[in-house]
Amino acid sequence: AQRVTQPEKLLSVFKGAPVELKCNYSYSGSPELFWYVQYSRQRLQLLLRHISRESIKGFTADLNKGETSFHLKKPFAQEEDSAMYYCALYPRETSGSRLTFGEGTQLTVNP
Amino acid sequence: DGGITQSPKYLFRKEGQNVTLSCEQNLNHDAMYWYRQDPGQGLRLIYYSQIVNDFQKGDIAEGYSVSREKKESFPLTVTSAQKNPTAFYLCASSRTGAGETQYFGPGTRLLVL
């Protein structure tokens, strides 16, 4: 079975500093990976997915199959980036399957 | 926002009582999901449905039940068998399967009296 691990429950950085939210996974096949974000008093929503290779709100994430990681990065954090971030994995080889979420990382960007 | 609605926003359950959480979507999505969100535990899947009149257990289905009689609706019942029901419950939908973007509702917070 697949597993997603976000080793940091809490992460605090200062505005303008680089930020990296770690996501490690275990899955033997070819996964599809996502980052979802939940801002205060807002719904959980998709931030980005690796297959689209987009940069959303300045965030990027690269799938590293060798290290089985999908870390989320932003070069200059903003206060509005403060939120709960979840990494999620979808096992493409398994039909009718579902997303597996990590435990989440609460990011705080201090002024 | 919009597209997926959940009600009520807050729900109180007495001991031994079954309660039902509503989830409706007007996105014409085939797949719907129920998650439980607890601090430090992320989102855990309770039940999911990929098509009307069919649903599957997730990782923590014990003490919960669902139905999918209409494409738009996927209600979750928290039964008295669920011994620790206090949590934030999120409903989501996706166009077809779980590999697509999931759209989440605003959530229902269930508290035990």
mmCIF file of N, CA and C in Angstrom, chain A residues 12-58:
data_model
loop_
_atom_site.group_PDB
_atom_site.id
_atom_site.type_symbol
_atom_site.label_atom_id
_atom_site.label_comp_id
_atom_site.label_asym_id
_atom_site.label_seq_id
_atom_site.Cartn_x
_atom_site.Cartn_y
_atom_site.Cartn_z
ATOM 1 N N SER A 12 7.922 27.291 10.297
ATOM 2 C CA SER A 12 7.821 28.737 10.449
ATOM 3 C C SER A 12 8.998 29.402 9.747
ATOM 4 N N VAL A 13 8.707 30.388 8.896
ATOM 5 C CA VAL A 13 9.751 31.124 8.198
ATOM 6 C C VAL A 13 9.393 32.609 8.248
ATOM 7 N N PHE A 14 10.389 33.434 7.906
ATOM 8 C CA PHE A 14 10.136 34.860 7.822
ATOM 9 C C PHE A 14 9.803 35.241 6.379
ATOM 10 N N LYS A 15 9.022 36.285 6.262
ATOM 11 C CA LYS A 15 8.648 36.817 4.948
ATOM 12 C C LYS A 15 9.900 37.080 4.127
ATOM 13 N N GLY A 16 9.869 36.649 2.868
ATOM 14 C CA GLY A 16 10.993 36.855 1.980
ATOM 15 C C GLY A 16 12.005 35.730 1.991
ATOM 16 N N ALA A 17 11.898 34.843 2.955
ATOM 17 C CA ALA A 17 12.825 33.711 3.036
ATOM 18 C C ALA A 17 12.333 32.579 2.137
ATOM 19 N N PRO A 18 13.246 31.709 1.704
ATOM 20 C CA PRO A 18 12.804 30.538 0.937
ATOM 21 C C PRO A 18 12.104 29.543 1.854
ATOM 22 N N VAL A 19 11.187 28.811 1.264
ATOM 23 C CA VAL A 19 10.469 27.809 2.059
ATOM 24 C C VAL A 19 10.410 26.507 1.259
ATOM 25 N N GLU A 20 10.544 25.408 1.982
ATOM 26 C CA GLU A 20 10.438 24.084 1.381
ATOM 27 C C GLU A 20 9.616 23.196 2.311
ATOM 28 N N LEU A 21 8.527 22.684 1.814
ATOM 29 C CA LEU A 21 7.694 21.758 2.571
ATOM 30 C C LEU A 21 7.974 20.367 2.007
ATOM 31 N N LYS A 22 8.387 19.477 2.889
ATOM 32 C CA LYS A 22 8.828 18.162 2.443
ATOM 33 C C LYS A 22 7.672 17.169 2.332
ATOM 34 N N CYS A 23 7.770 16.331 1.314
ATOM 35 C CA CYS A 23 6.819 15.250 1.099
ATOM 36 C C CYS A 23 7.597 14.050 0.585
ATOM 37 N N ASN A 24 7.505 12.964 1.306
ATOM 38 C CA ASN A 24 8.114 11.706 0.870
ATOM 39 C C ASN A 24 7.024 10.666 0.699
ATOM 40 N N TYR A 25 7.205 9.785 -0.233
ATOM 41 C CA TYR A 25 6.174 8.779 -0.462
ATOM 42 C C TYR A 25 6.797 7.408 -0.628
ATOM 43 N N SER A 26 5.955 6.405 -0.429
ATOM 44 C CA SER A 26 6.364 5.038 -0.729
ATOM 45 C C SER A 26 5.298 4.434 -1.629
ATOM 46 N N TYR A 27 5.728 4.041 -2.793
ATOM 47 C CA TYR A 27 4.834 3.425 -3.774
ATOM 48 C C TYR A 27 5.706 2.814 -4.846
ATOM 49 N N SER A 28 5.407 1.599 -5.214
ATOM 50 C CA SER A 28 6.293 0.883 -6.130
ATOM 51 C C SER A 28 6.057 1.246 -7.587
ATOM 52 N N GLY A 29 4.912 1.821 -7.899
ATOM 53 C CA GLY A 29 4.602 2.131 -9.288
ATOM 54 C C GLY A 29 4.913 3.563 -9.643
ATOM 55 N N SER A 30 4.170 4.104 -10.590
ATOM 56 C CA SER A 30 4.361 5.466 -11.064
ATOM 57 C C SER A 30 3.240 6.335 -10.485
ATOM 58 N N PRO A 31 3.534 7.128 -9.492
ATOM 59 C CA PRO A 31 2.461 7.852 -8.815
ATOM 60 C C PRO A 31 2.095 9.159 -9.495
ATOM 61 N N GLU A 32 0.907 9.624 -9.177
ATOM 62 C CA GLU A 32 0.540 10.999 -9.488
ATOM 63 C C GLU A 32 0.500 11.733 -8.157
ATOM 64 N N LEU A 33 1.159 12.871 -8.086
ATOM 65 C CA LEU A 33 1.275 13.582 -6.803
ATOM 66 C C LEU A 33 0.669 14.960 -6.867
ATOM 67 N N PHE A 34 0.131 15.364 -5.732
ATOM 68 C CA PHE A 34 -0.596 16.613 -5.617
ATOM 69 C C PHE A 34 -0.169 17.347 -4.346
ATOM 70 N N TRP A 35 -0.325 18.666 -4.377
ATOM 71 C CA TRP A 35 -0.300 19.472 -3.165
ATOM 72 C C TRP A 35 -1.643 20.193 -3.048
ATOM 73 N N TYR A 36 -2.283 19.991 -1.888
ATOM 74 C CA TYR A 36 -3.515 20.703 -1.573
ATOM 75 C C TYR A 36 -3.211 21.695 -0.451
ATOM 76 N N VAL A 37 -3.964 22.802 -0.428
ATOM 77 C CA VAL A 37 -3.721 23.841 0.572
ATOM 78 C C VAL A 37 -5.047 24.264 1.204
ATOM 79 N N GLN A 38 -4.976 24.566 2.475
ATOM 80 C CA GLN A 38 -6.166 25.041 3.204
ATOM 81 C C GLN A 38 -5.790 26.312 3.934
ATOM 82 N N TYR A 39 -6.222 27.445 3.392
ATOM 83 C CA TYR A 39 -6.017 28.726 4.062
ATOM 84 C C TYR A 39 -7.045 28.878 5.175
ATOM 85 N N SER A 40 -6.739 29.742 6.117
ATOM 86 C CA SER A 40 -7.628 29.929 7.262
ATOM 87 C C SER A 40 -9.025 30.320 6.796
ATOM 88 N N ARG A 41 -10.009 29.581 7.286
ATOM 89 C CA ARG A 41 -11.423 29.840 7.008
ATOM 90 C C ARG A 41 -11.767 29.681 5.526
ATOM 91 N N GLN A 42 -10.970 28.923 4.804
ATOM 92 C CA GLN A 42 -11.285 28.618 3.417
ATOM 93 C C GLN A 42 -11.294 27.110 3.215
ATOM 94 N N ARG A 43 -11.830 26.694 2.082
ATOM 95 C CA ARG A 43 -11.895 25.274 1.776
ATOM 96 C C ARG A 43 -10.540 24.735 1.368
ATOM 97 N N LEU A 44 -10.377 23.468 1.573
ATOM 98 C CA LEU A 44 -9.217 22.779 1.035
ATOM 99 C C LEU A 44 -9.295 22.830 -0.490
ATOM 100 N N GLN A 45 -8.171 23.145 -1.119
ATOM 101 C CA GLN A 45 -8.183 23.281 -2.575
ATOM 102 C C GLN A 45 -6.858 22.818 -3.156
ATOM 103 N N LEU A 46 -6.922 22.437 -4.423
ATOM 104 C CA LEU A 46 -5.708 22.001 -5.094
ATOM 105 C C LEU A 46 -4.773 23.185 -5.294
ATOM 106 N N LEU A 47 -3.493 22.983 -4.958
ATOM 107 C CA LEU A 47 -2.482 23.995 -5.243
ATOM 108 C C LEU A 47 -1.798 23.652 -6.568
ATOM 109 N N LEU A 48 -1.245 22.453 -6.645
ATOM 110 C CA LEU A 48 -0.656 22.043 -7.902
ATOM 111 C C LEU A 48 -0.526 20.525 -7.947
ATOM 112 N N ARG A 49 -0.317 20.011 -9.173
ATOM 113 C CA ARG A 49 -0.119 18.593 -9.376
ATOM 114 C C ARG A 49 1.093 18.417 -10.275
ATOM 115 N N HIS A 50 1.825 17.373 -10.051
ATOM 116 C CA HIS A 50 3.120 17.271 -10.726
ATOM 117 C C HIS A 50 2.954 17.098 -12.224
ATOM 118 N N ILE A 51 1.865 16.517 -12.651
ATOM 119 C CA ILE A 51 1.717 16.216 -14.070
ATOM 120 C C ILE A 51 1.554 17.495 -14.888
ATOM 121 N N SER A 52 1.074 18.561 -14.272
ATOM 122 C CA SER A 52 0.845 19.786 -15.022
ATOM 123 C C SER A 52 2.091 20.660 -15.084
ATOM 124 N N ARG A 53 3.042 20.396 -14.192
ATOM 125 C CA ARG A 53 4.314 21.124 -14.182
ATOM 126 C C ARG A 53 4.119 22.641 -14.143
ATOM 127 N N GLU A 54 3.128 23.084 -13.397
ATOM 128 C CA GLU A 54 2.853 24.509 -13.300
ATOM 129 C C GLU A 54 3.527 25.098 -12.072
ATOM 130 N N SER A 55 3.607 26.428 -12.072
ATOM 131 C CA SER A 55 3.993 27.161 -10.876
ATOM 132 C C SER A 55 2.761 27.958 -10.459
ATOM 133 N N ILE A 56 2.269 27.665 -9.266
ATOM 134 C CA ILE A 56 1.066 28.317 -8.774
ATOM 135 C C ILE A 56 1.442 29.162 -7.567
ATOM 136 N N LYS A 57 1.094 30.446 -7.613
ATOM 137 C CA LYS A 57 1.389 31.370 -6.516
ATOM 138 C C LYS A 57 2.875 31.336 -6.166
ATOM 139 N N GLY A 58 3.711 31.079 -7.155
ATOM 140 C CA GLY A 58 5.150 31.071 -6.938
ATOM 141 C C GLY A 58 5.693 29.755 -6.416
#
